[in-house]
Tab-separated table of C-alpha atoms in Angstrom:
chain	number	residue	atom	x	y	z
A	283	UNK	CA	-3.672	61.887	195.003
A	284	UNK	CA	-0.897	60.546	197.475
A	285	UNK	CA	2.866	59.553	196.008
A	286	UNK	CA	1.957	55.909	195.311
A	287	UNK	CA	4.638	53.351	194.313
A	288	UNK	CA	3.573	50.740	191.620
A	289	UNK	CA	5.107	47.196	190.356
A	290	UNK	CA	3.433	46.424	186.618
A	291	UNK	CA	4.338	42.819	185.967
A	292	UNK	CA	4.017	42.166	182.390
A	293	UNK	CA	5.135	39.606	179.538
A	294	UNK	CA	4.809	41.884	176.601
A	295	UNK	CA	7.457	45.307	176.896
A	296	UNK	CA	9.874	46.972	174.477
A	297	UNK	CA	11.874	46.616	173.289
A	298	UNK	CA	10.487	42.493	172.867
A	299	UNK	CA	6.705	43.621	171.720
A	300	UNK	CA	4.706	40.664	170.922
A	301	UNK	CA	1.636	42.575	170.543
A	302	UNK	CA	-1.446	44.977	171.175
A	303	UNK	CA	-1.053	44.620	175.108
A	304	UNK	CA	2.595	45.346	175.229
A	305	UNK	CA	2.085	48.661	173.172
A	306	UNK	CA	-0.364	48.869	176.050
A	307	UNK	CA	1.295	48.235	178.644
A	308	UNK	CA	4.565	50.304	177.660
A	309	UNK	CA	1.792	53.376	177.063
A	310	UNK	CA	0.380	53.188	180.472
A	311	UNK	CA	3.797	53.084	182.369
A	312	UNK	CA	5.169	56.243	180.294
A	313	UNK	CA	1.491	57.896	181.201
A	314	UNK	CA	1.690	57.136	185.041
A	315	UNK	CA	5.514	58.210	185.302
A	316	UNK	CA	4.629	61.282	183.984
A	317	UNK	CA	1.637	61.478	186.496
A	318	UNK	CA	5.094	61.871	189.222
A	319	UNK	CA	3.727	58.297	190.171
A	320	UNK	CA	6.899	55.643	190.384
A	321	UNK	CA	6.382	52.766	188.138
A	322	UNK	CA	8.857	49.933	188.069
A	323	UNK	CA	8.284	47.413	185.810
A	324	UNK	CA	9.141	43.880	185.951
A	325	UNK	CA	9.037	41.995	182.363
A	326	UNK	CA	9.802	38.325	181.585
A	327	UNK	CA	10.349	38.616	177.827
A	328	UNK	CA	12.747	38.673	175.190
A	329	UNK	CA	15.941	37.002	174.951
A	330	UNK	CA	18.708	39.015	176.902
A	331	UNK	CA	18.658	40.459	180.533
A	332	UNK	CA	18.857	44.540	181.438
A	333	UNK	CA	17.704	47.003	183.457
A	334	UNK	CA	17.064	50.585	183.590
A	335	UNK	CA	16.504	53.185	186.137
A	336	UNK	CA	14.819	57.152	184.788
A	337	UNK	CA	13.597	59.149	187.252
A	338	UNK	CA	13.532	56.888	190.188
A	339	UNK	CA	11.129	54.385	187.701
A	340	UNK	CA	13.311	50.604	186.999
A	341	UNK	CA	12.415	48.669	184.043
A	342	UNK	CA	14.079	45.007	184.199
A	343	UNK	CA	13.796	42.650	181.749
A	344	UNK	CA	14.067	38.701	182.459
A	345	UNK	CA	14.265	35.628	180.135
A	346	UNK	CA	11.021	33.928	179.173
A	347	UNK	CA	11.112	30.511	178.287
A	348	UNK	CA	7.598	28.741	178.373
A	349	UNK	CA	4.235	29.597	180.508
A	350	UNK	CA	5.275	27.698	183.588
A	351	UNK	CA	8.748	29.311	183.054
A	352	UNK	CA	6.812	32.664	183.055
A	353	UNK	CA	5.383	31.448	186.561
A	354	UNK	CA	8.672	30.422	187.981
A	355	UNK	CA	10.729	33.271	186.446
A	356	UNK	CA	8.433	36.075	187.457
A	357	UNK	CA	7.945	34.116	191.115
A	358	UNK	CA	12.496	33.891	191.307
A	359	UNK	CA	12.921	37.462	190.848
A	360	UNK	CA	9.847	38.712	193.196
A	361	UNK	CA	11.344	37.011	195.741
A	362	UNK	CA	14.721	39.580	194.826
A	363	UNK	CA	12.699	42.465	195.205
A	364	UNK	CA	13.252	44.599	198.002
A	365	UNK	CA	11.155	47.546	197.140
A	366	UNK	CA	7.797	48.081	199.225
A	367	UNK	CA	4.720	48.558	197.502
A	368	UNK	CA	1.477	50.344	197.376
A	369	UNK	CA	-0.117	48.518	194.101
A	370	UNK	CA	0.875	45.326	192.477
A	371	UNK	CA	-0.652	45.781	188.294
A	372	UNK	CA	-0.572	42.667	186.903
A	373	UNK	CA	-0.671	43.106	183.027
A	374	UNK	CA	-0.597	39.750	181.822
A	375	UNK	CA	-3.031	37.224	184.256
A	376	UNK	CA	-0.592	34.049	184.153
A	377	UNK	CA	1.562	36.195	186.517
A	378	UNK	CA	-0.516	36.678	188.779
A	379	UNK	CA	0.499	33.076	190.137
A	380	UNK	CA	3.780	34.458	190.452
A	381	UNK	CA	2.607	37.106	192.538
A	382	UNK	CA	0.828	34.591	195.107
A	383	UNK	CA	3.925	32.190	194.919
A	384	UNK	CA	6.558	34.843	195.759
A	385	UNK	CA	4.396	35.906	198.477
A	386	UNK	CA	5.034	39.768	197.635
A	387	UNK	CA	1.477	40.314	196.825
A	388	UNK	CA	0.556	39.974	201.016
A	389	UNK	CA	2.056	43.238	202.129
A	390	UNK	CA	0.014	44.976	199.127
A	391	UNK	CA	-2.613	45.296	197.029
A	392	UNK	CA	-2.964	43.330	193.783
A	393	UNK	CA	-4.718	44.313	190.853
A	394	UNK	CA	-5.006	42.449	187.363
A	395	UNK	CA	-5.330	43.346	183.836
A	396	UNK	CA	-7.870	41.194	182.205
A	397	UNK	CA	-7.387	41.751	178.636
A	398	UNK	CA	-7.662	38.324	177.010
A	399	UNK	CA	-10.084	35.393	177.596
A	400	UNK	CA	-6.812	32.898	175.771
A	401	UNK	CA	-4.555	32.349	178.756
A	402	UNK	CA	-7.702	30.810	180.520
A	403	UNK	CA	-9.935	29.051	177.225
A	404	UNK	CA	-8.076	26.287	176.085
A	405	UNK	CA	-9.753	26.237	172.170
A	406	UNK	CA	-10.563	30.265	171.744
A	407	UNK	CA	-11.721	29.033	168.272
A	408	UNK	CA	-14.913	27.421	169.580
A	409	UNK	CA	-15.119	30.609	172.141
A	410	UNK	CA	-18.690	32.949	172.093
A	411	UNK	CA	-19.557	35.515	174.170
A	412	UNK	CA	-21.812	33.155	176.237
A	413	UNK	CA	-20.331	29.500	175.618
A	414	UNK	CA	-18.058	29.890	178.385
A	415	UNK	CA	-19.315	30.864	181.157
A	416	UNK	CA	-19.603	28.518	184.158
A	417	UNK	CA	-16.350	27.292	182.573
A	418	UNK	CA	-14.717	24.502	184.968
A	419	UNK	CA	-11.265	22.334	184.915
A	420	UNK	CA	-13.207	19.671	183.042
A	421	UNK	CA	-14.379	22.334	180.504
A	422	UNK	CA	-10.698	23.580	179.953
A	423	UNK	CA	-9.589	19.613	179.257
A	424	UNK	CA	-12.362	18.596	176.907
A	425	UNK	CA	-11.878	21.650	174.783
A	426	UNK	CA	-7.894	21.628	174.432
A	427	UNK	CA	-8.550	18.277	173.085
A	428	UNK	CA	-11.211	19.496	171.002
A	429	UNK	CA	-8.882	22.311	169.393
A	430	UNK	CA	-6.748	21.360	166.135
A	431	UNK	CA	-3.414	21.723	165.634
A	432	UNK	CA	-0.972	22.331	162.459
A	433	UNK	CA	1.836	20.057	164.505
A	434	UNK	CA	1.530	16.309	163.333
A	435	UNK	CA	2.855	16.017	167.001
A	436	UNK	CA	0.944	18.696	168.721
A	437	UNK	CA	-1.236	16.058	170.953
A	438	UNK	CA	2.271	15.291	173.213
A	439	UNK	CA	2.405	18.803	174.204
A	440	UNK	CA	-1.756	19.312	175.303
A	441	UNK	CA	-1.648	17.976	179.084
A	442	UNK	CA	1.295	20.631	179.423
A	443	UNK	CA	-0.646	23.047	177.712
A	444	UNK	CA	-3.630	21.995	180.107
A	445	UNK	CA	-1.617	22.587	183.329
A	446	UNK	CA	-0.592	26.102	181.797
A	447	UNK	CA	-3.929	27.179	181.291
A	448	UNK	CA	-4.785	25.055	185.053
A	449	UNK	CA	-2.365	26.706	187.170
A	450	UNK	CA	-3.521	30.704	186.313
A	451	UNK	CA	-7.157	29.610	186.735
A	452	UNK	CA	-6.565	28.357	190.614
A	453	UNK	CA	-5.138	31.947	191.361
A	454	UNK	CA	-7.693	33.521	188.994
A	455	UNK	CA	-9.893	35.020	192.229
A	456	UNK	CA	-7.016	36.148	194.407
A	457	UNK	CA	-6.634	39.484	193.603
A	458	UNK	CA	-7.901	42.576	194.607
A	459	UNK	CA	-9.538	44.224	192.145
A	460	UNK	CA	-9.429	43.469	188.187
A	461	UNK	CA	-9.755	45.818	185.378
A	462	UNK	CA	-11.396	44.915	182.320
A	463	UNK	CA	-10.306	46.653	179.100
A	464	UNK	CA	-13.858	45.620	177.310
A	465	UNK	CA	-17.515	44.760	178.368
A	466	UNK	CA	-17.245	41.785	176.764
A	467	UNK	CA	-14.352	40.826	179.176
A	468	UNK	CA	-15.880	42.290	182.138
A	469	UNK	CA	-18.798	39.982	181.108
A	470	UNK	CA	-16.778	36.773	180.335
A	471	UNK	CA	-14.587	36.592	183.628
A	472	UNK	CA	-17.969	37.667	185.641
A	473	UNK	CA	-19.740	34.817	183.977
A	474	UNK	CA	-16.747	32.456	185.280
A	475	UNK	CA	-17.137	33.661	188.939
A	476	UNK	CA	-15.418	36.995	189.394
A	477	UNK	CA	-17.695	39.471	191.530
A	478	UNK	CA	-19.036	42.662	189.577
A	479	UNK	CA	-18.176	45.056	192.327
A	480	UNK	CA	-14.161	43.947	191.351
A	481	UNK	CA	-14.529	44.419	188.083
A	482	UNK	CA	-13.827	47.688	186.264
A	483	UNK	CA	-14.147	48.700	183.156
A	484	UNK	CA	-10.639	51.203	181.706
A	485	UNK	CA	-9.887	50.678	177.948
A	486	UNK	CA	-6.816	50.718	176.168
A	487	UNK	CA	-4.407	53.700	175.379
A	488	UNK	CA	-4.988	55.029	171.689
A	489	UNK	CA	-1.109	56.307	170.877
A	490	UNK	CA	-1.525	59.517	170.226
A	491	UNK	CA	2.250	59.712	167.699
A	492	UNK	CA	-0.066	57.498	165.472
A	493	UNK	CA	-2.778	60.120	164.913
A	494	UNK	CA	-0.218	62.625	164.712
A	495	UNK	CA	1.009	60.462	161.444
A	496	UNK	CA	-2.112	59.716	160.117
A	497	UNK	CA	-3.079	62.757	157.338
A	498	UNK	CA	-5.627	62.517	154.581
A	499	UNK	CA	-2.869	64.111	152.421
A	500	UNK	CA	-0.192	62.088	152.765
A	501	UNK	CA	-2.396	58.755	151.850
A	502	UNK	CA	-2.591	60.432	148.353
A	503	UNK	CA	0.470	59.985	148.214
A	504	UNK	CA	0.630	56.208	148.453
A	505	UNK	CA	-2.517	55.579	146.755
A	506	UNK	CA	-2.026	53.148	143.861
A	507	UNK	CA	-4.625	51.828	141.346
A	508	UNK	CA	-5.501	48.391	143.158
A	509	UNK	CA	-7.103	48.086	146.174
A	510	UNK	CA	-5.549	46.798	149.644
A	511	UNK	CA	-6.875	45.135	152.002
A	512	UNK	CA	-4.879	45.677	155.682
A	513	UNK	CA	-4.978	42.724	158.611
A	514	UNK	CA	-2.671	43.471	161.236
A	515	UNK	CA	-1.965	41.366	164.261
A	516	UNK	CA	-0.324	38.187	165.159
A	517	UNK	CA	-0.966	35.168	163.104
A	518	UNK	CA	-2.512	32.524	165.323
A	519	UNK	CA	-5.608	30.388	164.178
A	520	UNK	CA	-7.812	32.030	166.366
A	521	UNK	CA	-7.205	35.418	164.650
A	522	UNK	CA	-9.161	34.581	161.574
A	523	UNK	CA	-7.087	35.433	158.659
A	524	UNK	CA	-7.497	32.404	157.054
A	525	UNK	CA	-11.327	33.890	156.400
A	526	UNK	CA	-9.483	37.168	154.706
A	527	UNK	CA	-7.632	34.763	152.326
A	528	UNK	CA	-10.417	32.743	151.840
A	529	UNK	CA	-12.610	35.721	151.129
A	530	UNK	CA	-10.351	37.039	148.880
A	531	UNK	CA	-9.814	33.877	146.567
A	532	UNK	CA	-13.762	34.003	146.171
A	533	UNK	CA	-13.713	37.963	145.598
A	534	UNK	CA	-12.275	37.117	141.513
A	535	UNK	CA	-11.216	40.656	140.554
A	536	UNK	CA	-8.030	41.485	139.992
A	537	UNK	CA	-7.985	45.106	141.373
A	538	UNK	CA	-7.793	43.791	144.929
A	539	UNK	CA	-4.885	42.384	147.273
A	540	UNK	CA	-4.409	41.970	150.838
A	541	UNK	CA	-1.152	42.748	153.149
A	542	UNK	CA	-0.843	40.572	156.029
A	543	UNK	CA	1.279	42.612	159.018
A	544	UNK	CA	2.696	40.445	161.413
A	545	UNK	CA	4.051	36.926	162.522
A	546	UNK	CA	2.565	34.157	164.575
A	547	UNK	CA	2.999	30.130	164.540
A	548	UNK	CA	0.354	29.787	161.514
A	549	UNK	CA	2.139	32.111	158.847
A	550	UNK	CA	3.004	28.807	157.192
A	551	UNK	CA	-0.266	27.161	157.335
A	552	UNK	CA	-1.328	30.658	156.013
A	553	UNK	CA	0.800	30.851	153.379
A	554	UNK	CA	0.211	27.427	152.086
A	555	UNK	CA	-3.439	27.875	152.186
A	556	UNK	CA	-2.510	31.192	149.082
A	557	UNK	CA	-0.878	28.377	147.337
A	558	UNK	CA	-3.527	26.031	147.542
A	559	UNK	CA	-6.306	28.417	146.687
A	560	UNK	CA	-3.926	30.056	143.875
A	561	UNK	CA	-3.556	33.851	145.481
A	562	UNK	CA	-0.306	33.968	146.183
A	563	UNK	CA	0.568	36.672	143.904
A	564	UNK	CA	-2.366	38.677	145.460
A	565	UNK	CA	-0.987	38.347	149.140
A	566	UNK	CA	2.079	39.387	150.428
A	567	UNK	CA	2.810	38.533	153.937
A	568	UNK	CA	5.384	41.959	155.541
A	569	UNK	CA	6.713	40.165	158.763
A	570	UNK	CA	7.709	42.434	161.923
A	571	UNK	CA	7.666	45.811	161.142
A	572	UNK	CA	8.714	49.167	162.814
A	573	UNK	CA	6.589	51.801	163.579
A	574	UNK	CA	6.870	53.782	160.575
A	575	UNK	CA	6.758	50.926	158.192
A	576	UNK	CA	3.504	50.202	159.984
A	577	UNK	CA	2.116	53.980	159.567
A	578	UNK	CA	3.249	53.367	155.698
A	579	UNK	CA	0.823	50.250	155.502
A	580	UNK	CA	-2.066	52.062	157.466
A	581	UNK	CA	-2.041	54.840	154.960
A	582	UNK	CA	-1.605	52.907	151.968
A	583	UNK	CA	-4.658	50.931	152.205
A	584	UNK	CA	-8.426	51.348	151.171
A	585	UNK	CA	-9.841	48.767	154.053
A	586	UNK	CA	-9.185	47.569	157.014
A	587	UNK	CA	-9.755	43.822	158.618
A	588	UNK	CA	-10.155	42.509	161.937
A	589	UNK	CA	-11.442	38.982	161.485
A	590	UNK	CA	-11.267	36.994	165.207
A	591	UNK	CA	-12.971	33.567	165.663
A	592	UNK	CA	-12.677	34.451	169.634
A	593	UNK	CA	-14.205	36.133	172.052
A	594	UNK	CA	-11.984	39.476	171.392
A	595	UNK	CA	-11.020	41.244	174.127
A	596	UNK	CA	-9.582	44.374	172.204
A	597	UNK	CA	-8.875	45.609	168.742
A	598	UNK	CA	-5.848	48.394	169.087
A	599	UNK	CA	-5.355	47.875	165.708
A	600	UNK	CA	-8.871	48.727	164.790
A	601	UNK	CA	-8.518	52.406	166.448
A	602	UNK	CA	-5.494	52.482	164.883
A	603	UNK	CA	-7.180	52.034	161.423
A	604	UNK	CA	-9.951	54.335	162.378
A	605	UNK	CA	-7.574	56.997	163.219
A	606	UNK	CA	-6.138	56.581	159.953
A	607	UNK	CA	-9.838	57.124	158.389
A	608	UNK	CA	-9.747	53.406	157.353
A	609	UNK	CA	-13.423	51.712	156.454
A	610	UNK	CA	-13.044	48.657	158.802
A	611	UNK	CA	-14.623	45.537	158.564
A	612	UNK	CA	-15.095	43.045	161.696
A	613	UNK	CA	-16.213	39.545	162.542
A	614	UNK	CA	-19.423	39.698	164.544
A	615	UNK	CA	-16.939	38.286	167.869
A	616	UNK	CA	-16.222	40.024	171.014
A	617	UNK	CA	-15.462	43.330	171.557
A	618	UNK	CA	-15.262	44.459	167.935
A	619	UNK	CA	-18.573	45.234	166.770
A	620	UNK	CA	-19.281	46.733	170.095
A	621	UNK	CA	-16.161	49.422	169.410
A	622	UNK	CA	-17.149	50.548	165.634
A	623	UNK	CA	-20.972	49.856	165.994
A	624	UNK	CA	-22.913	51.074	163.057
A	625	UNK	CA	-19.614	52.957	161.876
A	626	UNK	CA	-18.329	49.944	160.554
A	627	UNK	CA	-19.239	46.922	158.571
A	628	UNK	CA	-19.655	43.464	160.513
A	629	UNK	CA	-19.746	39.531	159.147
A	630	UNK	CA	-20.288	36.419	160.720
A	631	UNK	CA	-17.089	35.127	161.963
A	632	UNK	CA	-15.190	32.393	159.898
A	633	UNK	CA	-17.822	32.934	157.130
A	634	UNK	CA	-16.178	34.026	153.953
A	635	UNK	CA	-18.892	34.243	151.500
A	636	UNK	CA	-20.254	36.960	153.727
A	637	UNK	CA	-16.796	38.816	153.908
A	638	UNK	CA	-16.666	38.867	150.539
A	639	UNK	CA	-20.224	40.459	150.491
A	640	UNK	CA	-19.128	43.032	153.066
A	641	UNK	CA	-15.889	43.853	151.470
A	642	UNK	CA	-17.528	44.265	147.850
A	643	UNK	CA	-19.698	46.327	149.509
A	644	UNK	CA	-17.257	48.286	149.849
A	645	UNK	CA	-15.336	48.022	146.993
A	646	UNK	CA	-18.163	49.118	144.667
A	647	UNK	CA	-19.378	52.008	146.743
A	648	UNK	CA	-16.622	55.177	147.755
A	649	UNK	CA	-19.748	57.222	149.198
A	650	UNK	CA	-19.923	54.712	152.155
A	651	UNK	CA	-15.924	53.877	152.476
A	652	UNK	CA	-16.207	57.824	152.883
A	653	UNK	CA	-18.660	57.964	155.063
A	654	UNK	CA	-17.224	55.171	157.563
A	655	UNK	CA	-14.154	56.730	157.333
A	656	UNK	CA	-15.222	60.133	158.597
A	657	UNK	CA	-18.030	58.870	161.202
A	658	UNK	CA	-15.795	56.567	163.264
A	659	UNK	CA	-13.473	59.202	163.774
A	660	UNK	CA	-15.867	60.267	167.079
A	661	UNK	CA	-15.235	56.408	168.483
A	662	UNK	CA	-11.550	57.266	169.152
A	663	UNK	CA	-12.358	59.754	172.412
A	664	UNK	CA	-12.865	57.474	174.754
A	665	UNK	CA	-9.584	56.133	173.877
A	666	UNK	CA	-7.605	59.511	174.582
A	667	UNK	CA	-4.872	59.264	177.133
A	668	UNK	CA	-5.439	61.423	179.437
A	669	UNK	CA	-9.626	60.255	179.927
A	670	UNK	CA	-8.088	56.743	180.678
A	671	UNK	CA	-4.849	57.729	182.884
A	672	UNK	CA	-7.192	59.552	185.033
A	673	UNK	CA	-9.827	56.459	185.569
A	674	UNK	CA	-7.072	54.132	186.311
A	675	UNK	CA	-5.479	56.935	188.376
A	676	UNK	CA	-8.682	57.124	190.372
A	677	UNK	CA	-9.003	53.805	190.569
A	678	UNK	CA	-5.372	53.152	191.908
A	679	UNK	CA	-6.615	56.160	194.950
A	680	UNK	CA	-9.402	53.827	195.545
A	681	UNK	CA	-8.143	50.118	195.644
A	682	UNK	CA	-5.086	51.235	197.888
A	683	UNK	CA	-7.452	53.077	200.468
């Protein structure tokens, strides 16, 4: 492979993580700088300014404020950048406007991380793995205004939250080449126009300090008598942990609780919803937590949640579970059922009379909470470091050519 110089563009980057794709995107950098390939990065997040140079590799990190501020931020500093570049890796979509508007992206070539269908669907709630393709402008409008919100005023903001999701989608085709980190987003942005021959398909990083935590013996150690449920993620509507809670209320045993990991705009709605549904005492909601705290929780529960109402692109913290020989359970959405196939248990999204089927399933029967937590183990291989550095490394040799 030739010395290759790369720009990732992201909006998700420590030490201001947001969420799976940051962890990502922070994973792949470190992997590619130790490849002796120089990766700047350029991150609008967070809420102070600094930069860093190690080993000829600059991280800088610029205020975010909203979408379009994303856009315009990104797009200001671009314009600053004096660097030349082979590769332009655009981590988070939106950006790639930015890339077009500065008009860096002419004297290289651009590719684009496609690992969420939200920043383009406008109501991911109503989203299925077929209802959107052919998706147009019109599409985009009538489902924004479609989509509920917990804000009494939320209506005010939606034509600015239309032009977000408008402005990305108009630069959607420009780029070079696009990597999907799923099938099911290779076959969602094919099915709104992308070519197939531009499409690849590299998944996510698995971090490999989390298996090195996860042990069999020390989850004795933290084993209590009641059982836990584990949902980590952010706490958006489009998640699904409403279903969880909901699933839980019906569940009526008192052997059982459920820890929530995370924050997100709907931790009130969330919370109010335990009140309402008298479950409070079984649900205790942890916040932000550090990487060891979030080992802790991994380790100290019996099964593991993924409940999306979207078209998921992902689940990092489903390998995560797995490599902590979790049992998972997942809505029948997206990518999920695809990544633990029959080594897993799967309900119909936003249904939870049949979560609470699936998880007393579970509950009532160690043999097979054994027995998915040994058999997924094999999943987590394609999800090894090194097999996906060297696909996107050979991919990176073949879009610059």
């Amino acid at each position: 492979m030739m010395h290759k110089s790369i720009l990732i563009i992201t909006s998700d980057y420590p030490p201001f993580l947001f969420g799976g794709g940051g962890v990502d995107g922070f994973l792949t950098v470190q992997k590619l700088r130790e490849q002796g390939i120089r990766t700047d990065v350029l991150a609008a997040t967070g809420h102070s300014l600094y930069d860093s140079t190690i080993g000829g590799s600059t991280t800088h990190i610029v205020r975010l404020p909203t979408e379009f501020g994303l856009i315009l931020s990104t797009a200001h500093h671009l314009k600053m950048i004096k660097n030349n570049y082979d590769i332009i890796y655009v981590l988070n979509p939106v950006q790639l406007a930015a890339v077009k508007l500065s008009g860096l992206g002419h004297e290289c070539k651009i590719i684009v991380l496609l690992n969420s269908a939200t920043w383009y669907c406008t109501n991911p709630t109503m989203d299925t793995s077929t209802s959107c393709f052919g998706c147009t402008s019109f599409h985009q409008l009538r489902c924004l205004f479609r989509r509920k919100s917990t804000n009494p005023l939320g209506f005010l903001y939606k034509p600015i939250n239309y032009l977000e999701h408008l402005v990305p989608s108009i630069f959607m085709r420009s780029a070079n080449h696009y990597i999907a980190i799923s099938e099911t987003m290779k076959e969602f942005f094919i099915g709104l126009g992308l070519p197939s021959s531009r499409v690849t398909v590299i998944p996510s990083i698995l971090d490999e300090g989390i298996r090195a935590s996860a042990s069999p013996i020390k989850r004795c150690e933290y084993k209590s008598e009641v059982y836990q449920l584990l949902y980590v993620g952010r706490l958006v509507d489009y998640k699904g942990v409403q279903t969880i809670i909901e699933a839980l209320s019906l569940l009526r045993r008192g052997d059982t609780r459920l820890c929530i990991v995370g924050t997100g705009p709907h931790e009130g709605p969330l919370r109010e919803l335990c009140k309402k549904l008298e479950i409070s005492d079984k649900v205790s909601f942890t916040g932000q937590v550090n990487r060891e705290e979030l080992n802790y929780y991994y380790i100290s529960s019996d099964i593991f949640i993924h409940p999306g109402l979207c078209n998921e692109a992902f689940g990092r913290s489903i390998i995560e579970a797995i490599s902590f020989s979790l049992p998972v359970i997942v809505s029948n959405r997206g990518e999920p059922p695809r990544m633990v196939g029959e080594n897993g248990l799967i309900f119909e999204a936003g249904n939870p009379y049949d979560l609470k089927e699936k998880i007393e399933v579970l509950l009532d029967n160690k043999d097979l909470r054994d027995e998915l937590s040994t058999g997924s183990a094999s999943l987590l291989s394609r999800f090894n470091s090194e097999t996906v550095i060297s696909n996107l490394v050979g991919l990176l040799d073949k879009v610059s050519e």
